[in-house]
One Martini backbone bead per residue (centre of mass of N, CA, C, O) as a GRO file, in nm:
protein
  502
    1MET     BB    1  -2.046   1.908   0.650
    2ASP     BB    2  -2.056   1.857   0.997
    3LEU     BB    3  -1.818   1.625   1.176
    4SER     BB    4  -1.661   1.733   1.440
    5GLY     BB    5  -1.877   1.586   1.670
    6ARG     BB    6  -1.832   1.293   1.552
    7PRO     BB    7  -1.769   1.001   1.473
    8GLN     BB    8  -1.618   0.805   1.233
    9ARG     BB    9  -1.745   0.592   0.975
   10LEU     BB   10  -1.639   0.706   0.710
   11LEU     BB   11  -1.363   0.765   0.540
   12GLY     BB   12  -1.422   1.053   0.415
   13GLU     BB   13  -1.486   1.201   0.701
   14GLY     BB   14  -1.225   1.321   0.771
   15LEU     BB   15  -1.207   1.561   0.589
   16LEU     BB   16  -1.461   1.706   0.660
   17ALA     BB   17  -1.365   1.743   0.959
   18SER     BB   18  -1.086   1.893   0.924
   19ALA     BB   19  -1.189   2.120   0.727
   20THR     BB   20  -1.386   2.243   0.964
   21SER     BB   21  -1.173   2.285   1.199
   22HIS     BB   22  -0.889   2.347   0.991
   23PRO     BB   23  -0.879   2.499   0.678
   24GLU     BB   24  -0.584   2.655   0.685
   25LYS     BB   25  -0.434   2.412   0.703
   26VAL     BB   26  -0.192   2.207   0.632
   27ALA     BB   27  -0.210   1.893   0.467
   28VAL     BB   28  -0.037   1.907   0.202
   29ILE     BB   29   0.306   1.823   0.068
   30VAL     BB   30   0.383   1.851  -0.270
   31GLU     BB   31   0.693   1.889  -0.386
   32GLY     BB   32   0.652   2.185  -0.195
   33GLU     BB   33   0.362   2.191  -0.218
   34PRO     BB   34   0.096   2.363  -0.048
   35TYR     BB   35  -0.211   2.225   0.106
   36THR     BB   36  -0.511   2.282   0.225
   37TYR     BB   37  -0.803   2.168   0.352
   38SER     BB   38  -0.985   2.336   0.158
   39GLN     BB   39  -0.842   2.276  -0.110
   40LEU     BB   40  -0.899   1.966  -0.084
   41LEU     BB   41  -1.192   1.974  -0.058
   42LYS     BB   42  -1.272   2.128  -0.320
   43ALA     BB   43  -1.133   1.938  -0.528
   44VAL     BB   44  -1.288   1.686  -0.437
   45LEU     BB   45  -1.587   1.803  -0.501
   46CYS     BB   46  -1.543   1.838  -0.786
   47LEU     BB   47  -1.454   1.554  -0.880
   48LYS     BB   48  -1.710   1.421  -0.776
   49ALA     BB   49  -1.897   1.557  -0.952
   50ALA     BB   50  -1.752   1.449  -1.226
   51LEU     BB   51  -1.821   1.161  -1.158
   52GLN     BB   52  -2.132   1.170  -1.128
   53SER     BB   53  -2.175   1.287  -1.433
   54ARG     BB   54  -2.038   0.992  -1.543
   55GLY     BB   55  -2.207   0.770  -1.355
   56LEU     BB   56  -2.140   0.739  -1.057
   57MET     BB   57  -2.189   0.475  -0.830
   58ARG     BB   58  -2.272   0.293  -0.585
   59GLY     BB   59  -1.977   0.063  -0.593
   60ASP     BB   60  -1.788   0.172  -0.805
   61ARG     BB   61  -1.512   0.137  -0.986
   62VAL     BB   62  -1.192   0.299  -0.937
   63ALA     BB   63  -0.902   0.373  -1.099
   64ILE     BB   64  -0.568   0.448  -0.966
   65TYR     BB   65  -0.296   0.549  -1.203
   66MET     BB   66  -0.045   0.666  -0.991
   67ASP     BB   67   0.138   0.887  -0.860
   68ASN     BB   68   0.256   1.089  -0.594
   69THR     BB   69   0.010   1.313  -0.607
   70TRP     BB   70  -0.218   1.535  -0.607
   71PRO     BB   71  -0.433   1.391  -0.773
   72CYS     BB   72  -0.427   1.137  -0.610
   73ILE     BB   73  -0.548   1.232  -0.354
   74VAL     BB   74  -0.814   1.362  -0.459
   75SER     BB   75  -0.919   1.084  -0.580
   76VAL     BB   76  -0.966   0.911  -0.322
   77TYR     BB   77  -1.172   1.100  -0.197
   78ALA     BB   78  -1.377   1.147  -0.426
   79VAL     BB   79  -1.461   0.848  -0.460
   80LEU     BB   80  -1.559   0.822  -0.164
   81LEU     BB   81  -1.786   1.064  -0.169
   82ALA     BB   82  -1.931   0.916  -0.428
   83GLY     BB   83  -1.941   0.584  -0.343
   84GLY     BB   84  -1.672   0.454  -0.430
   85VAL     BB   85  -1.419   0.216  -0.546
   86PHE     BB   86  -1.093   0.198  -0.485
   87LEU     BB   87  -0.792   0.157  -0.678
   88VAL     BB   88  -0.435   0.141  -0.641
   89ILE     BB   89  -0.203   0.166  -0.886
   90ASN     BB   90   0.128   0.120  -0.993
   91PRO     BB   91   0.286   0.295  -1.225
   92GLN     BB   92   0.477   0.032  -1.302
   93THR     BB   93   0.258  -0.094  -1.439
   94LYS     BB   94   0.199  -0.319  -1.688
   95SER     BB   95  -0.026  -0.408  -1.929
   96GLU     BB   96  -0.116  -0.690  -1.835
   97LYS     BB   97  -0.178  -0.620  -1.539
   98LEU     BB   98  -0.375  -0.381  -1.609
   99HIS     BB   99  -0.579  -0.541  -1.776
  100PHE     BB  100  -0.660  -0.726  -1.517
  101LEU     BB  101  -0.743  -0.514  -1.309
  102LEU     BB  102  -0.954  -0.364  -1.472
  103GLU     BB  103  -1.129  -0.617  -1.541
  104ASN     BB  104  -1.163  -0.737  -1.263
  105SER     BB  105  -1.296  -0.468  -1.124
  106ASP     BB  106  -1.481  -0.318  -1.326
  107ALA     BB  107  -1.380  -0.045  -1.407
  108ARG     BB  108  -1.515   0.265  -1.524
  109ILE     BB  109  -1.269   0.448  -1.412
  110LEU     BB  110  -0.963   0.619  -1.493
  111LEU     BB  111  -0.701   0.748  -1.302
  112THR     BB  112  -0.420   0.946  -1.462
  113ASP     BB  113  -0.113   0.960  -1.611
  114GLY     BB  114   0.015   1.101  -1.915
  115HIS     BB  115   0.313   0.952  -1.912
  116ILE     BB  116   0.141   0.661  -1.929
  117ALA     BB  117  -0.023   0.611  -2.198
  118THR     BB  118   0.142   0.383  -2.368
  119VAL     BB  119  -0.006   0.173  -2.145
  120PHE     BB  120  -0.342   0.263  -2.120
  121VAL     BB  121  -0.461   0.301  -2.376
  122PRO     BB  122  -0.454   0.010  -2.506
  123VAL     BB  123  -0.609  -0.111  -2.265
  124VAL     BB  124  -0.865   0.050  -2.279
  125GLN     BB  125  -0.941  -0.018  -2.574
  126SER     BB  126  -0.940  -0.353  -2.498
  127ILE     BB  127  -1.189  -0.273  -2.327
  128SER     BB  128  -1.517  -0.211  -2.179
  129THR     BB  129  -1.556  -0.096  -1.897
  130VAL     BB  130  -1.397   0.155  -1.961
  131GLU     BB  131  -1.549   0.509  -2.005
  132HIS     BB  132  -1.325   0.682  -1.837
  133VAL     BB  133  -1.070   0.926  -1.870
  134ILE     BB  134  -0.846   1.088  -1.604
  135TYR     BB  135  -0.576   1.311  -1.667
  136SER     BB  136  -0.247   1.412  -1.582
  137GLY     BB  137  -0.085   1.633  -1.766
  138VAL     BB  138   0.067   1.480  -2.029
  139LEU     BB  139  -0.012   1.330  -2.320
  140LYS     BB  140   0.200   1.063  -2.452
  141LEU     BB  141  -0.040   1.064  -2.691
  142SER     BB  142  -0.207   1.024  -2.977
  143LEU     BB  143  -0.569   1.050  -3.047
  144ASP     BB  144  -0.819   0.946  -3.271
  145ASP     BB  145  -1.005   0.909  -2.996
  146ASP     BB  146  -1.115   1.114  -2.717
  147THR     BB  147  -1.332   0.974  -2.609
  148GLY     BB  148  -1.361   0.988  -2.238
  149PHE     BB  149  -1.137   1.218  -2.235
  150ALA     BB  150  -0.970   1.401  -1.957
  151HIS     BB  151  -0.866   1.678  -1.766
  152PHE     BB  152  -0.815   1.726  -1.453
  153ASP     BB  153  -0.822   2.045  -1.465
  154THR     BB  154  -1.095   2.071  -1.630
  155VAL     BB  155  -1.286   1.922  -1.423
  156ILE     BB  156  -1.259   2.084  -1.196
  157SER     BB  157  -1.335   2.372  -1.356
  158GLU     BB  158  -1.632   2.268  -1.459
  159HIS     BB  159  -1.684   2.208  -1.153
  160ALA     BB  160  -1.862   2.227  -0.862
  161PRO     BB  161  -1.894   2.197  -0.544
  162SER     BB  162  -2.028   1.915  -0.402
  163GLU     BB  163  -2.264   1.783  -0.138
  164GLN     BB  164  -2.345   1.531  -0.292
  165PHE     BB  165  -2.401   1.237  -0.138
  166ALA     BB  166  -2.387   0.913  -0.089
  167GLN     BB  167  -2.552   0.628   0.064
  168VAL     BB  168  -2.331   0.517   0.284
  169ILE     BB  169  -2.199   0.246   0.461
  170PRO     BB  170  -1.988   0.103   0.655
  171ASN     BB  171  -2.002  -0.206   0.497
  172ASP     BB  172  -1.910  -0.070   0.245
  173LEU     BB  173  -1.705  -0.043   0.018
  174ALA     BB  174  -1.368   0.143  -0.036
  175ALA     BB  175  -1.174  -0.100  -0.116
  176LEU     BB  176  -0.920  -0.226  -0.349
  177LEU     BB  177  -0.636  -0.449  -0.245
  178TYR     BB  178  -0.385  -0.549  -0.417
  179THR     BB  179  -0.224  -0.880  -0.409
  180SER     BB  180   0.000  -1.097  -0.409
  181GLY     BB  181   0.010  -1.448  -0.508
  182SER     BB  182   0.060  -1.795  -0.566
  183THR     BB  183  -0.117  -1.801  -0.837
  184GLY     BB  184  -0.012  -1.488  -0.981
  185ASN     BB  185  -0.268  -1.327  -0.961
  186PRO     BB  186  -0.403  -1.092  -0.823
  187LYS     BB  187  -0.570  -0.994  -0.513
  188GLY     BB  188  -0.886  -0.855  -0.406
  189VAL     BB  189  -0.908  -0.678  -0.128
  190MET     BB  190  -1.178  -0.630   0.086
  191GLN     BB  191  -1.272  -0.300   0.198
  192THR     BB  192  -1.413  -0.141   0.434
  193HIS     BB  193  -1.489   0.141   0.616
  194GLN     BB  194  -1.493   0.017   0.895
  195ALA     BB  195  -1.193  -0.112   0.862
  196MET     BB  196  -1.036   0.139   0.800
  197VAL     BB  197  -1.115   0.322   1.022
  198PHE     BB  198  -1.004   0.120   1.247
  199ALA     BB  199  -0.706   0.091   1.123
  200ALA     BB  200  -0.659   0.406   1.159
  201TRP     BB  201  -0.688   0.432   1.463
  202SER     BB  202  -0.511   0.227   1.590
  203LEU     BB  203  -0.245   0.329   1.462
  204ILE     BB  204  -0.269   0.593   1.629
  205GLU     BB  205  -0.279   0.486   1.909
  206TYR     BB  206   0.001   0.327   1.913
  207LEU     BB  207   0.181   0.572   1.808
  208ARG     BB  208   0.099   0.846   1.931
  209LEU     BB  209  -0.076   1.066   1.776
  210SER     BB  210  -0.117   1.387   1.647
  211PRO     BB  211  -0.215   1.692   1.483
  212SER     BB  212   0.093   1.775   1.455
  213GLU     BB  213   0.198   1.622   1.253
  214LYS     BB  214   0.480   1.523   1.047
  215ILE     BB  215   0.454   1.319   0.739
  216MET     BB  216   0.633   1.093   0.559
  217LEU     BB  217   0.631   1.026   0.200
  218VAL     BB  218   0.778   0.760   0.002
  219LEU     BB  219   0.568   0.589  -0.030
  220PRO     BB  220   0.341   0.422  -0.195
  221LEU     BB  221  -0.006   0.446  -0.254
  222ALA     BB  222  -0.025   0.145  -0.349
  223PHE     BB  223   0.075   0.091  -0.060
  224ASP     BB  224  -0.080   0.040   0.221
  225TYR     BB  225   0.122   0.202   0.393
  226GLY     BB  226   0.107   0.457   0.245
  227LEU     BB  227  -0.193   0.518   0.247
  228TYR     BB  228  -0.223   0.527   0.560
  229GLN     BB  229  -0.069   0.809   0.583
  230LEU     BB  230  -0.324   0.954   0.462
  231LEU     BB  231  -0.548   0.860   0.649
  232MET     BB  232  -0.422   0.960   0.928
  233THR     BB  233  -0.383   1.249   0.862
  234ILE     BB  234  -0.646   1.336   0.805
  235LYS     BB  235  -0.811   1.218   1.062
  236LEU     BB  236  -0.605   1.419   1.246
  237GLY     BB  237  -0.505   1.690   1.097
  238ALA     BB  238  -0.251   1.689   0.975
  239THR     BB  239   0.077   1.657   0.804
  240LEU     BB  240   0.176   1.552   0.458
  241ILE     BB  241   0.485   1.471   0.309
  242VAL     BB  242   0.515   1.442  -0.036
  243GLU     BB  243   0.682   1.183  -0.243
  244ARG     BB  244   0.739   0.967  -0.494
  245SER     BB  245   1.018   0.876  -0.364
  246PHE     BB  246   1.367   0.738  -0.286
  247THR     BB  247   1.560   0.808  -0.530
  248PHE     BB  248   1.647   1.101  -0.382
  249PRO     BB  249   1.777   1.113  -0.079
  250ALA     BB  250   1.883   1.412  -0.050
  251GLN     BB  251   1.604   1.548  -0.101
  252ILE     BB  252   1.478   1.409   0.156
  253TYR     BB  253   1.649   1.515   0.363
  254ASN     BB  254   1.613   1.820   0.335
  255ARG     BB  255   1.290   1.801   0.377
  256MET     BB  256   1.307   1.692   0.659
  257LEU     BB  257   1.432   1.947   0.771
  258GLU     BB  258   1.274   2.186   0.668
  259GLU     BB  259   0.972   2.034   0.796
  260SER     BB  260   1.008   1.899   1.054
  261ILE     BB  261   0.976   1.590   1.111
  262THR     BB  262   0.818   1.326   1.301
  263VAL     BB  263   0.741   1.088   1.072
  264PHE     BB  264   0.897   0.775   0.957
  265PRO     BB  265   0.816   0.589   0.713
  266GLY     BB  266   0.950   0.244   0.638
  267VAL     BB  267   1.196   0.009   0.497
  268PRO     BB  268   1.463  -0.184   0.495
  269THR     BB  269   1.584  -0.046   0.237
  270ILE     BB  270   1.587   0.240   0.314
  271PHE     BB  271   1.754   0.202   0.592
  272ALA     BB  272   2.005   0.094   0.452
  273MET     BB  273   2.061   0.362   0.307
  274MET     BB  274   2.085   0.550   0.551
  275VAL     BB  275   2.317   0.383   0.696
  276ALA     BB  276   2.518   0.413   0.461
  277THR     BB  277   2.535   0.718   0.455
  278ASN     BB  278   2.601   0.762   0.762
  279ARG     BB  279   2.895   0.621   0.742
  280LYS     BB  280   2.990   0.867   0.556
  281LYS     BB  281   2.741   1.077   0.635
  282LYS     BB  282   2.617   1.250   0.870
  283ILE     BB  283   2.278   1.181   0.979
  284VAL     BB  284   2.019   1.414   1.144
  285PHE     BB  285   1.684   1.375   1.293
  286PRO     BB  286   1.566   1.548   1.566
  287SER     BB  287   1.229   1.561   1.512
  288VAL     BB  288   1.189   1.291   1.523
  289THR     BB  289   0.966   1.052   1.711
  290ARG     BB  290   0.886   0.841   1.459
  291VAL     BB  291   0.967   0.506   1.355
  292THR     BB  292   0.850   0.284   1.085
  293ASN     BB  293   0.835  -0.088   1.030
  294THR     BB  294   0.765  -0.291   0.752
  295ALA     BB  295   0.757  -0.603   0.532
  296ALA     BB  296   1.034  -0.644   0.713
  297ALA     BB  297   1.292  -0.697   0.894
  298LEU     BB  298   1.504  -0.584   1.110
  299THR     BB  299   1.827  -0.563   1.170
  300ALA     BB  300   1.992  -0.571   1.480
  301SER     BB  301   2.240  -0.384   1.357
  302MET     BB  302   2.044  -0.137   1.277
  303ILE     BB  303   1.922   0.006   1.523
  304PRO     BB  304   2.161   0.177   1.638
  305GLU     BB  305   2.194   0.341   1.380
  306LEU     BB  306   1.895   0.460   1.388
  307LYS     BB  307   1.954   0.609   1.659
  308GLN     BB  308   2.133   0.809   1.537
  309ILE     BB  309   1.965   0.933   1.311
  310PHE     BB  310   1.698   0.910   1.540
  311PRO     BB  311   1.744   1.028   1.869
  312ASN     BB  312   1.406   1.099   1.930
  313ALA     BB  313   1.298   0.795   1.856
  314LEU     BB  314   1.049   0.569   1.817
  315ILE     BB  315   1.073   0.227   1.739
  316TYR     BB  316   0.864   0.033   1.508
  317LYS     BB  317   0.768  -0.264   1.503
  318MET     BB  318   0.591  -0.458   1.223
  319TYR     BB  319   0.292  -0.658   1.145
  320GLY     BB  320   0.129  -0.769   0.833
  321GLN     BB  321  -0.172  -0.761   0.622
  322THR     BB  322  -0.372  -0.669   0.390
  323GLU     BB  323  -0.636  -0.837   0.510
  324CYS     BB  324  -0.587  -0.607   0.785
  325LYS     BB  325  -0.314  -0.456   0.768
  326ARG     BB  326  -0.260  -0.493   1.094
  327ILE     BB  327  -0.145  -0.707   1.365
  328SER     BB  328   0.127  -0.583   1.497
  329TYR     BB  329   0.344  -0.468   1.777
  330LEU     BB  330   0.641  -0.308   1.911
  331GLU     BB  331   0.740  -0.167   2.186
  332PRO     BB  332   0.996   0.061   2.176
  333GLU     BB  333   1.106  -0.024   2.456
  334LEU     BB  334   1.148  -0.349   2.347
  335ILE     BB  335   1.370  -0.360   2.124
  336ASP     BB  336   1.621  -0.456   2.297
  337SER     BB  337   1.475  -0.714   2.469
  338LYS     BB  338   1.281  -0.790   2.170
  339PRO     BB  339   1.429  -0.806   1.865
  340ALA     BB  340   1.234  -1.066   1.742
  341SER     BB  341   0.974  -0.939   1.800
  342VAL     BB  342   0.617  -0.856   1.683
  343GLY     BB  343   0.461  -0.865   1.941
  344LYS     BB  344   0.123  -0.739   1.960
  345ALA     BB  345  -0.172  -0.643   1.935
  346ILE     BB  346  -0.367  -0.441   1.812
  347PRO     BB  347  -0.599  -0.234   1.899
  348GLY     BB  348  -0.907  -0.405   1.904
  349THR     BB  349  -0.758  -0.699   1.906
  350GLU     BB  350  -0.689  -1.053   1.809
  351LEU     BB  351  -0.463  -1.331   1.907
  352PHE     BB  352  -0.408  -1.672   1.767
  353LEU     BB  353  -0.293  -2.012   1.809
  354LEU     BB  354  -0.269  -2.309   1.582
  355SER     BB  355  -0.302  -2.577   1.456
  356PRO     BB  356  -0.365  -2.756   1.173
  357GLU     BB  357  -0.611  -2.901   1.365
  358GLY     BB  358  -0.725  -2.667   1.569
  359LYS     BB  359  -0.524  -2.649   1.811
  360ALA     BB  360  -0.388  -2.523   2.092
  361VAL     BB  361  -0.090  -2.383   2.162
  362GLU     BB  362   0.196  -2.375   2.331
  363HIS     BB  363   0.421  -2.205   2.466
  364GLY     BB  364   0.680  -2.203   2.202
  365GLU     BB  365   0.489  -2.322   2.002
  366PRO     BB  366   0.398  -2.367   1.690
  367GLY     BB  367   0.174  -2.171   1.485
  368ILE     BB  368  -0.128  -2.063   1.345
  369LEU     BB  369  -0.222  -1.737   1.272
  370TYR     BB  370  -0.477  -1.552   1.398
  371VAL     BB  371  -0.763  -1.301   1.343
  372ARG     BB  372  -0.921  -1.057   1.535
  373GLY     BB  373  -1.148  -0.803   1.384
  374PRO     BB  374  -1.266  -0.518   1.212
  375HIS     BB  375  -1.004  -0.536   0.987
  376VAL     BB  376  -1.119  -0.771   0.833
  377MET     BB  377  -1.184  -0.875   0.564
  378ALA     BB  378  -1.453  -0.950   0.327
  379GLY     BB  379  -1.255  -1.050   0.086
  380TYR     BB  380  -1.219  -1.171  -0.224
  381TRP     BB  381  -1.248  -1.071  -0.547
  382LYS     BB  382  -1.396  -1.326  -0.702
  383GLN     BB  383  -1.279  -1.543  -0.451
  384PRO     BB  384  -1.442  -1.776  -0.259
  385GLU     BB  385  -1.235  -2.003  -0.229
  386THR     BB  386  -1.019  -1.843  -0.105
  387THR     BB  387  -1.156  -1.698   0.117
  388ALA     BB  388  -1.233  -1.962   0.280
  389ARG     BB  389  -0.926  -2.025   0.339
  390MET     BB  390  -0.887  -1.742   0.511
  391LEU     BB  391  -1.200  -1.745   0.638
  392LYS     BB  392  -1.350  -1.769   0.933
  393ASP     BB  393  -1.573  -1.836   1.164
  394GLY     BB  394  -1.687  -1.689   1.449
  395LEU     BB  395  -1.848  -1.622   1.753
  396LEU     BB  396  -2.009  -1.426   1.572
  397PRO     BB  397  -2.234  -1.294   1.402
  398GLY     BB  398  -2.050  -1.257   1.078
  399GLU     BB  399  -1.781  -1.321   1.172
  400ARG     BB  400  -1.413  -1.282   1.077
  401ILE     BB  401  -1.147  -1.480   1.050
  402LEU     BB  402  -0.788  -1.482   1.024
  403CYS     BB  403  -0.589  -1.695   0.829
  404THR     BB  404  -0.241  -1.625   0.768
  405HIS     BB  405  -0.048  -1.891   0.716
  406ASP     BB  406   0.146  -1.820   0.953
  407TRP     BB  407   0.440  -1.886   1.158
  408PHE     BB  408   0.451  -1.907   1.511
  409HIS     BB  409   0.546  -1.801   1.842
  410MET     BB  410   0.475  -1.781   2.207
  411ASP     BB  411   0.558  -1.663   2.484
  412ASP     BB  412   0.494  -1.593   2.842
  413GLU     BB  413   0.382  -1.283   2.748
  414GLY     BB  414   0.268  -1.289   2.427
  415PHE     BB  415   0.508  -1.283   2.231
  416LEU     BB  416   0.577  -1.266   1.894
  417TYR     BB  417   0.730  -1.519   1.660
  418PHE     BB  418   0.876  -1.578   1.350
  419GLU     BB  419   0.888  -1.860   1.135
  420GLY     BB  420   0.687  -1.869   0.872
  421ARG     BB  421   0.570  -1.947   0.551
  422SER     BB  422   0.308  -2.102   0.359
  423ASP     BB  423   0.415  -1.949   0.120
  424ASP     BB  424   0.582  -1.826  -0.184
  425ILE     BB  425   0.633  -1.548  -0.101
  426ILE     BB  426   0.808  -1.252  -0.198
  427LYS     BB  427   1.003  -1.020   0.006
  428THR     BB  428   1.060  -0.699  -0.138
  429ARG     BB  429   1.112  -0.376  -0.072
  430GLY     BB  430   0.821  -0.402   0.063
  431GLU     BB  431   0.727  -0.633  -0.160
  432LYS     BB  432   0.521  -0.845  -0.329
  433VAL     BB  433   0.603  -1.166  -0.478
  434SER     BB  434   0.531  -1.390  -0.747
  435PRO     BB  435   0.687  -1.644  -0.881
  436LEU     BB  436   0.493  -1.716  -1.095
  437GLU     BB  437   0.492  -1.445  -1.253
  438VAL     BB  438   0.789  -1.442  -1.324
  439GLU     BB  439   0.784  -1.716  -1.477
  440ASN     BB  440   0.594  -1.635  -1.692
  441VAL     BB  441   0.766  -1.411  -1.820
  442LEU     BB  442   1.013  -1.577  -1.886
  443GLN     BB  443   0.861  -1.807  -2.061
  444GLU     BB  444   0.797  -1.590  -2.290
  445ILE     BB  445   1.081  -1.623  -2.380
  446PRO     BB  446   1.276  -1.698  -2.629
  447GLY     BB  447   1.417  -2.021  -2.529
  448ILE     BB  448   1.260  -2.071  -2.260
  449LYS     BB  449   1.160  -2.357  -2.105
  450GLU     BB  450   1.257  -2.289  -1.797
  451ALA     BB  451   1.132  -2.147  -1.453
  452ALA     BB  452   1.274  -2.054  -1.134
  453VAL     BB  453   1.154  -1.871  -0.827
  454ILE     BB  454   1.323  -1.710  -0.552
  455GLY     BB  455   1.407  -1.633  -0.234
  456VAL     BB  456   1.687  -1.439  -0.098
  457THR     BB  457   1.871  -1.326   0.115
  458ASP     BB  458   1.901  -0.963   0.197
  459GLU     BB  459   1.996  -0.690   0.369
  460THR     BB  460   1.857  -0.482   0.197
  461LEU     BB  461   1.570  -0.630   0.070
  462GLY     BB  462   1.549  -0.899   0.255
  463GLN     BB  463   1.474  -1.007  -0.048
  464ALA     BB  464   1.566  -1.177  -0.341
  465VAL     BB  465   1.528  -1.206  -0.654
  466LYS     BB  466   1.575  -1.563  -0.819
  467ALA     BB  467   1.675  -1.722  -1.108
  468PHE     BB  468   1.601  -2.008  -1.301
  469ILE     BB  469   1.730  -2.138  -1.632
  470VAL     BB  470   1.622  -2.300  -1.946
  471VAL     BB  471   1.799  -2.331  -2.243
  472GLU     BB  472   1.833  -2.336  -2.572
  473GLU     BB  473   2.104  -2.409  -2.730
  474SER     BB  474   2.035  -2.189  -2.969
  475MET     BB  475   2.056  -2.002  -2.714
  476THR     BB  476   2.177  -1.648  -2.612
  477TYR     BB  477   2.205  -1.492  -2.286
  478LYS     BB  478   2.219  -1.225  -2.114
  479GLU     BB  479   2.135  -1.088  -1.815
  480ARG     BB  480   2.064  -0.790  -1.918
  481GLN     BB  481   1.859  -0.895  -2.125
  482LEU     BB  482   1.653  -1.021  -1.935
  483LYS     BB  483   1.603  -0.787  -1.738
  484LYS     BB  484   1.467  -0.609  -1.958
  485MET     BB  485   1.247  -0.784  -2.061
  486CYS     BB  486   1.100  -0.801  -1.779
  487LEU     BB  487   1.055  -0.500  -1.755
  488ALA     BB  488   0.845  -0.492  -1.983
  489ASN     BB  489   0.631  -0.680  -1.758
  490LEU     BB  490   0.746  -0.554  -1.489
  491GLU     BB  491   0.820  -0.443  -1.201
  492ASN     BB  492   1.105  -0.358  -1.068
  493PHE     BB  493   1.078  -0.547  -0.793
  494MET     BB  494   1.037  -0.813  -1.000
  495VAL     BB  495   1.323  -0.816  -1.102
  496PRO     BB  496   1.576  -1.002  -1.097
  497GLN     BB  497   1.875  -0.976  -0.972
  498SER     BB  498   1.927  -1.283  -1.064
  499ILE     BB  499   2.036  -1.501  -1.342
  500VAL     BB  500   2.041  -1.859  -1.386
  501CYS     BB  501   2.203  -2.085  -1.606
  502LEU     BB  502   2.147  -2.443  -1.648
   0.00000   0.00000   0.00000
């Protein structure tokens, strides 16, 4: 299907167009291994055929529980072109939360990594919705019954590339993006093809990106900020250099220099590590022309040091929510004159502030931020009441306006300044943490009678998770014991940095 001559309507069409326009260009480099657009499309069409042969229908949910790997990238586009709805799950996710996500989404197929089989196999066997499991790598668990299980490489080799595409329309769901909420369990943000195509276009527009870009990905694809690096790259026909994480910075630095990276997306935790390294041993990346930051604010003292590390880069400060991907950005030319601002609305959207009573507020006065645009979510999966709290009727028939429940003020020039959040969510390492979810895990530990979790300011993490507990007199715990027990049920970033016994 040649789509190179018309605008993209569906999220998967970006791959079809780029593979048609420049099939032999490198699309992704995954841990040093390059794959061209034609190789990517062939693998995607084979996996798409495998999913369809397993009964995947338009609108069916498919869970992708994987590291930043080649199979993960192939899986995203295979699900889209098969007409399914994907949800990418952080591979650090433990069994209880995985159980919730699979059951809540009614996922019919799980695409995953064999090395985390001890987590996903018992979960899959305990619920009825998941009918098929396709895994990559070595399955780290022996199965008494492997019915419904298949290896990623096997299903790719067994199916010919198929161009039988589902009849999907722009208003159909493309993804469920689960985000932590103040009620404990994650909420599934419903995003349509139209919304995600628009968001990718708007990001490309204000970041001034071109097909010649080489974009570095060290953020998880399960994080929408990481996911959109993939979506933008493929839409542009650029090249994405993929690493599993930022765990080994020296390796990342070498890769950035070897590949002449032009775009580096990060979060304050990563930038703080880079600044710390630079203070000991100078690191400079002259090929980088764009640096982006979101999830938490960069400190004013960090900016000059980042300019030393990236001497030729425009530095973008951005603000967003999963419910609409991106909300605002600050033009990089203004980062010194307006260091506290998160900028103005992204292209093609509108922002305004209202009082809690719904009245317009004056410049300089705090108000709740509302977002209008094609990127606003369709709602929360299976949560109509929470959806009604976040989405308001717009000016046009069927239009949805997002109430962020975050407080801002606006200066005389229309630039936004963050005042505070209306909920209790903690933002740490670029991730959202529900205090209630951490409290529930702590209170499951024998002898802990009460637990309270808060976020405290941290120069490196943005916010650090801090827990306060009340323990029965007969019990004694060391802090490291409690952290280890938390790690058994929580992702790494959710484990409290400090635990205080009251």
